[in-house]
Short mmCIF file of N, CA and C in Angstrom, two decimals:
data_model
loop_
_atom_site.label_atom_id
_atom_site.label_comp_id
_atom_site.label_asym_id
_atom_site.label_seq_id
_atom_site.Cartn_x
_atom_site.Cartn_y
_atom_site.Cartn_z
N UNK A 28 22.37 123.24 137.92
CA UNK A 28 22.45 122.20 137.21
C UNK A 28 23.78 121.89 136.52
N UNK A 29 24.08 120.53 136.79
CA UNK A 29 25.60 120.03 135.61
C UNK A 29 25.20 119.85 134.28
N UNK A 30 26.10 120.28 133.69
CA UNK A 30 26.23 119.63 132.16
C UNK A 30 27.84 119.57 131.86
N UNK A 31 27.84 118.57 131.19
CA UNK A 31 28.87 118.25 130.41
C UNK A 31 28.68 118.33 129.11
N UNK A 32 30.11 119.06 128.32
CA UNK A 32 29.51 119.30 126.79
C UNK A 32 30.79 118.81 126.38
N UNK A 33 30.66 117.77 125.59
CA UNK A 33 31.99 117.24 124.64
C UNK A 33 32.27 118.32 123.62
N UNK A 34 33.52 117.96 122.90
CA UNK A 34 33.89 118.62 121.91
C UNK A 34 35.14 117.93 121.06
N UNK A 35 35.21 118.14 119.48
CA UNK A 35 36.24 117.80 118.95
C UNK A 35 36.10 116.24 118.19
N UNK A 36 35.02 115.74 118.20
CA UNK A 36 35.17 114.92 117.37
C UNK A 36 35.00 115.02 115.78
N UNK A 37 34.97 114.16 115.01
CA UNK A 37 35.46 114.51 113.50
C UNK A 37 35.63 113.01 113.02
N UNK A 38 35.88 113.58 111.70
CA UNK A 38 36.14 112.40 110.89
C UNK A 38 37.96 112.15 110.82
N UNK A 39 38.48 111.00 111.08
CA UNK A 39 39.96 111.51 110.45
C UNK A 39 40.44 110.03 109.84
N UNK A 40 41.68 109.98 108.92
CA UNK A 40 42.21 108.93 108.68
C UNK A 40 42.90 107.92 109.46
N UNK A 41 43.00 106.76 108.85
CA UNK A 41 43.98 105.86 109.82
C UNK A 41 45.07 106.06 110.26
N UNK A 42 45.50 106.11 111.67
CA UNK A 42 47.12 106.87 112.04
C UNK A 42 47.12 108.38 112.19
N UNK A 43 46.04 108.88 112.22
CA UNK A 43 45.94 110.65 112.40
C UNK A 43 45.57 110.73 113.97
N UNK A 44 45.40 111.63 114.50
CA UNK A 44 44.96 111.87 115.43
C UNK A 44 43.97 113.05 116.05
N UNK A 45 43.14 112.98 117.25
CA UNK A 45 42.05 113.83 117.40
C UNK A 45 42.23 113.96 119.04
N UNK A 46 41.91 115.27 118.99
CA UNK A 46 41.79 115.71 120.89
C UNK A 46 40.25 116.06 121.31
N UNK A 47 40.00 115.29 122.14
CA UNK A 47 38.16 115.45 122.89
C UNK A 47 38.86 116.06 123.94
N UNK A 48 37.36 117.23 123.90
CA UNK A 48 37.41 118.12 125.39
C UNK A 48 36.29 117.69 125.96
N UNK A 49 35.94 117.85 127.35
CA UNK A 49 34.51 117.70 127.94
C UNK A 49 35.03 118.74 129.10
N UNK A 50 33.87 119.90 129.23
CA UNK A 50 33.72 120.95 129.79
C UNK A 50 32.54 120.64 130.81
N UNK A 51 32.85 120.79 131.99
CA UNK A 51 31.60 120.25 133.24
C UNK A 51 30.96 122.10 133.34
N UNK A 52 29.80 122.39 133.33
CA UNK A 52 29.32 123.70 133.62
C UNK A 52 28.23 123.25 134.80
N UNK A 53 28.34 124.71 135.83
CA UNK A 53 27.34 124.89 136.56
C UNK A 53 28.18 125.29 137.89
N UNK A 54 27.43 125.47 138.91
CA UNK A 54 28.12 125.67 140.36
C UNK A 54 28.83 124.62 141.07
N UNK A 55 29.97 124.19 140.27
CA UNK A 55 30.41 122.84 140.96
C UNK A 55 31.95 123.20 141.92
N UNK A 56 31.50 122.18 143.11
CA UNK A 56 32.63 122.51 143.80
C UNK A 56 33.68 121.52 143.83
N UNK A 57 33.35 120.43 143.52
CA UNK A 57 34.46 119.29 143.35
C UNK A 57 33.84 118.24 142.25
N UNK A 58 34.99 117.81 141.88
CA UNK A 58 34.67 116.62 141.01
C UNK A 58 35.51 115.08 141.26
N UNK A 59 35.17 114.10 141.56
CA UNK A 59 36.13 113.51 142.31
C UNK A 59 37.18 112.81 141.24
N UNK A 60 36.14 112.67 140.07
CA UNK A 60 37.02 111.68 138.70
C UNK A 60 35.98 112.00 137.38
N UNK A 61 36.83 112.06 136.46
CA UNK A 61 36.12 112.16 135.08
C UNK A 61 36.55 111.25 133.98
N UNK A 62 36.03 110.75 132.81
CA UNK A 62 36.42 109.78 132.55
C UNK A 62 35.82 109.88 131.01
N UNK A 63 36.50 108.93 129.94
CA UNK A 63 35.88 108.55 129.03
C UNK A 63 35.12 107.36 128.29
N UNK A 64 34.19 107.15 127.73
CA UNK A 64 33.88 106.26 127.01
C UNK A 64 33.10 106.21 126.10
N UNK A 65 33.14 104.99 125.43
CA UNK A 65 32.42 105.12 123.89
C UNK A 65 31.77 103.96 123.41
N UNK A 66 30.79 103.84 122.52
CA UNK A 66 29.97 102.97 122.16
C UNK A 66 29.91 103.04 120.87
N UNK A 67 30.39 101.94 120.42
CA UNK A 67 30.41 101.71 118.89
C UNK A 67 28.77 100.99 118.22
N UNK A 68 28.94 101.28 116.55
CA UNK A 68 27.65 100.94 116.46
C UNK A 68 27.39 99.66 116.78
N UNK A 69 26.18 98.86 117.26
CA UNK A 69 25.61 97.58 117.63
C UNK A 69 26.69 97.11 118.88
N UNK A 70 27.16 97.97 119.34
CA UNK A 70 28.45 97.23 120.52
C UNK A 70 27.91 98.11 122.09
N UNK A 71 28.41 97.78 123.30
CA UNK A 71 27.99 98.16 124.40
C UNK A 71 28.88 99.32 124.68
N UNK A 72 28.51 100.07 125.69
CA UNK A 72 29.54 101.39 125.99
C UNK A 72 30.48 100.64 126.88
N UNK A 73 31.69 101.08 126.30
CA UNK A 73 33.09 100.95 127.52
C UNK A 73 33.63 101.33 127.83
N UNK A 74 34.34 101.73 128.68
CA UNK A 74 35.20 102.89 129.57
C UNK A 74 36.34 103.03 128.60
N UNK A 75 37.14 103.98 128.09
CA UNK A 75 38.17 104.04 127.51
C UNK A 75 39.29 104.37 128.12
N UNK A 76 39.07 105.46 129.20
CA UNK A 76 40.17 106.08 130.08
C UNK A 76 39.34 107.18 131.23
N UNK A 77 40.33 106.87 132.43
CA UNK A 77 39.72 108.03 133.42
C UNK A 77 40.92 108.48 134.29
N UNK A 78 40.42 109.44 134.95
CA UNK A 78 41.32 110.43 135.52
C UNK A 78 40.87 111.17 137.09
N UNK A 79 41.68 110.24 138.40
CA UNK A 79 40.71 111.23 138.93
C UNK A 79 41.33 112.72 139.67
N UNK A 80 40.72 113.22 140.57
CA UNK A 80 40.86 114.73 140.60
C UNK A 80 42.74 114.73 141.06
N UNK A 81 43.35 113.85 141.48
CA UNK A 81 44.63 113.73 142.20
C UNK A 81 45.71 113.18 141.20
N UNK A 82 45.10 112.98 139.97
CA UNK A 82 45.75 112.79 138.49
C UNK A 82 46.14 111.26 138.51
N UNK A 83 45.37 110.32 139.13
CA UNK A 83 45.48 109.04 138.73
C UNK A 83 44.95 108.57 137.59
N UNK A 84 45.39 107.78 136.62
CA UNK A 84 44.95 107.32 135.61
C UNK A 84 44.24 105.93 135.03
N UNK A 85 43.68 105.54 134.30
CA UNK A 85 43.20 104.13 134.02
C UNK A 85 42.63 104.18 132.58
N UNK A 86 43.46 102.90 131.90
CA UNK A 86 43.07 103.09 130.31
C UNK A 86 42.32 101.29 130.35
N UNK A 87 41.81 101.51 128.76
CA UNK A 87 41.29 100.23 128.25
C UNK A 87 42.71 99.91 127.78
N UNK A 88 42.63 98.25 127.89
CA UNK A 88 43.69 97.80 127.19
C UNK A 88 44.23 98.39 125.84
N UNK A 89 42.78 98.41 125.17
CA UNK A 89 42.57 98.53 123.62
C UNK A 89 43.31 99.78 123.16
N UNK A 90 43.57 100.87 124.38
CA UNK A 90 43.87 102.30 123.86
C UNK A 90 45.14 102.74 124.62
N UNK A 91 46.03 101.84 125.68
CA UNK A 91 47.36 102.06 126.11
C UNK A 91 48.24 102.26 125.05
N UNK A 92 48.79 103.43 125.56
CA UNK A 92 49.99 103.65 124.46
C UNK A 92 49.32 104.62 123.32
N UNK A 93 48.39 104.77 122.83
CA UNK A 93 47.70 105.72 121.76
C UNK A 93 46.89 106.86 122.29
N UNK A 94 46.19 106.82 123.36
CA UNK A 94 45.31 107.57 123.86
C UNK A 94 45.93 108.16 125.26
N UNK A 95 45.93 109.87 125.84
CA UNK A 95 45.97 109.85 126.51
C UNK A 95 45.12 110.79 127.40
N UNK A 96 44.59 110.76 128.93
CA UNK A 96 43.42 111.47 129.21
C UNK A 96 44.23 112.29 130.33
N UNK A 97 43.86 113.89 129.99
CA UNK A 97 44.31 114.77 131.07
C UNK A 97 43.24 115.93 131.39
N UNK A 98 43.62 116.61 132.35
CA UNK A 98 42.31 117.32 133.13
C UNK A 98 42.90 118.80 133.42
N UNK A 99 42.27 119.52 133.70
CA UNK A 99 42.22 120.49 134.23
C UNK A 99 41.11 121.06 135.38
N UNK A 100 41.62 120.68 136.59
CA UNK A 100 40.68 120.80 137.92
C UNK A 100 39.96 122.46 138.11
N UNK A 101 41.01 123.37 137.22
CA UNK A 101 40.36 124.65 138.16
C UNK A 101 39.24 124.86 136.65
N UNK A 102 39.38 124.10 135.59
CA UNK A 102 38.20 124.69 134.44
C UNK A 102 36.84 123.31 134.74
N UNK A 103 37.47 122.27 135.05
CA UNK A 103 36.63 121.14 135.44
C UNK A 103 36.34 120.68 133.57
N UNK A 104 37.54 120.47 133.32
CA UNK A 104 37.45 119.87 131.93
C UNK A 104 38.48 118.79 132.02
N UNK A 105 38.01 117.80 131.16
CA UNK A 105 39.17 116.62 130.73
C UNK A 105 39.14 116.45 129.11
N UNK A 106 40.44 116.04 128.92
CA UNK A 106 40.59 115.86 127.38
C UNK A 106 41.14 114.32 127.23
N UNK A 107 40.86 114.02 126.08
CA UNK A 107 41.31 112.62 125.36
C UNK A 107 42.73 113.11 123.97
N UNK A 108 43.22 112.82 124.54
CA UNK A 108 44.46 112.58 122.81
C UNK A 108 44.63 111.21 122.54
N UNK A 109 44.00 111.48 121.41
CA UNK A 109 43.80 110.08 120.67
C UNK A 109 44.85 110.28 119.44
N UNK A 110 46.18 109.12 119.36
CA UNK A 110 46.69 109.10 118.37
C UNK A 110 46.75 107.45 117.56
N UNK A 111 47.44 107.55 116.55
CA UNK A 111 47.32 106.37 116.09
C UNK A 111 46.23 105.69 115.99
N UNK A 112 45.03 106.03 115.36
CA UNK A 112 44.09 105.92 115.36
C UNK A 112 43.66 104.71 114.68
N UNK A 113 42.75 103.97 115.08
CA UNK A 113 42.46 102.76 113.83
C UNK A 113 41.30 102.96 113.73
N UNK A 114 41.06 101.96 112.99
CA UNK A 114 38.80 101.76 112.53
C UNK A 114 38.06 101.59 113.63
N UNK A 115 38.90 100.23 114.24
CA UNK A 115 38.08 100.18 115.31
C UNK A 115 37.98 101.06 116.97
N UNK A 116 38.62 102.51 116.39
CA UNK A 116 38.08 103.31 117.59
C UNK A 116 37.07 104.19 116.99
N UNK A 117 36.48 103.97 115.76
CA UNK A 117 35.15 104.57 115.40
C UNK A 117 33.77 104.19 116.43
N UNK A 118 33.19 105.49 117.09
CA UNK A 118 32.39 105.31 118.21
C UNK A 118 31.82 106.51 118.63
N UNK A 119 30.85 106.58 119.09
CA UNK A 119 30.48 107.66 120.00
C UNK A 119 31.45 107.84 121.22
N UNK A 120 31.97 109.36 121.67
CA UNK A 120 32.68 109.33 122.75
C UNK A 120 31.88 110.29 123.92
N UNK A 121 31.80 109.40 124.91
CA UNK A 121 31.03 110.11 125.82
C UNK A 121 31.71 110.65 126.75
N UNK A 122 31.74 111.66 127.73
CA UNK A 122 32.41 112.26 128.63
C UNK A 122 31.24 111.88 130.19
N UNK A 123 31.88 111.39 131.45
CA UNK A 123 31.46 111.43 132.38
C UNK A 123 32.09 112.36 133.71
N UNK A 124 31.18 112.30 134.84
CA UNK A 124 31.74 112.61 136.03
C UNK A 124 31.74 112.11 137.28
N UNK A 125 31.98 112.02 137.83
CA UNK A 125 31.78 110.98 139.29
C UNK A 125 31.75 111.70 140.39
N UNK A 126 30.83 111.31 141.11
CA UNK A 126 30.70 112.17 142.24
C UNK A 126 31.17 113.62 142.33
N UNK A 127 30.30 114.31 141.79
CA UNK A 127 30.09 115.92 141.69
C UNK A 127 29.34 116.62 142.82
N UNK A 128 30.02 117.11 143.63
CA UNK A 128 29.73 118.47 144.47
C UNK A 128 29.53 119.42 144.07
N UNK A 129 27.94 119.80 143.69
CA UNK A 129 27.53 121.19 143.34
C UNK A 129 26.71 121.70 144.09
N UNK A 130 26.19 122.81 143.68
CA UNK A 130 25.03 123.50 144.40
C UNK A 130 23.51 122.93 144.01
N UNK A 131 22.86 122.79 144.89
CA UNK A 131 21.62 122.09 144.64
C UNK A 131 21.93 120.40 145.24
N UNK A 132 23.44 120.16 145.57
CA UNK A 132 23.43 118.76 145.97
C UNK A 132 24.71 117.99 145.19
N UNK A 133 24.68 117.13 146.00
CA UNK A 133 25.73 116.23 145.33
C UNK A 133 25.16 115.18 144.33
N UNK A 134 25.96 115.01 143.14
CA UNK A 134 25.44 114.13 142.00
C UNK A 134 26.32 112.45 142.17
N UNK A 135 26.01 111.23 142.01
CA UNK A 135 26.63 110.40 141.62
C UNK A 135 27.18 110.57 140.33
N UNK A 136 26.73 110.71 139.41
CA UNK A 136 27.29 110.46 138.04
C UNK A 136 26.71 111.20 136.86
N UNK A 137 27.36 111.92 136.10
CA UNK A 137 26.31 112.88 135.35
C UNK A 137 27.38 112.32 134.22
N UNK A 138 26.86 112.68 132.85
CA UNK A 138 27.31 112.02 131.39
C UNK A 138 26.48 113.26 130.47
N UNK A 139 28.01 113.28 129.56
CA UNK A 139 27.26 114.35 128.15
C UNK A 139 26.52 113.52 127.43
N UNK A 140 26.37 114.32 126.21
CA UNK A 140 25.28 114.07 125.24
C UNK A 140 26.27 112.91 124.28
N UNK A 141 27.67 113.26 123.94
CA UNK A 141 28.91 112.17 123.10
C UNK A 141 29.20 112.95 122.08
N UNK A 142 30.29 112.77 121.65
CA UNK A 142 30.67 113.33 120.38
C UNK A 142 31.22 111.92 118.98
N UNK A 143 30.58 112.20 117.94
CA UNK A 143 31.12 111.01 117.05
C UNK A 143 32.73 111.32 116.95
N UNK A 144 33.19 110.04 116.35
CA UNK A 144 34.77 109.81 116.20
C UNK A 144 34.23 108.80 115.14
N UNK A 145 34.63 108.81 113.79
CA UNK A 145 34.96 108.28 112.54
C UNK A 145 36.23 108.05 112.33
N UNK A 146 36.90 106.98 111.94
CA UNK A 146 38.60 106.66 111.73
C UNK A 146 38.09 105.62 110.25
N UNK A 147 38.64 106.52 109.40
CA UNK A 147 38.25 105.98 108.09
C UNK A 147 39.06 106.90 106.78
N UNK A 148 39.52 105.64 105.88
CA UNK A 148 40.48 106.41 104.83
C UNK A 148 39.17 106.95 103.73
#
């Protein structure tokens, strides 16, 4: 069974930084891509950033230049470095993995439980 566990969320002041981590556990052979999404109170979940196994990245316009996604394929882990945080970045951040080849069968998508980020003075 594949599970994603996020960590690194918390309370930070505007202009501050946080680094989120997401580790995939289980007998995993490969992951095509991983990403971060967020859901603010009363809003729909939105894509924040994504990275393929080859290193290609994509970002939401709202975070370009402030957030950086990276990964360690050997550890099946993805990171999100968040700098110059704004109050509007407050949300629950979810990690996902796409096209996971694992023991017991391939999975089209796996989601983590989320980690809360609050940007407030």
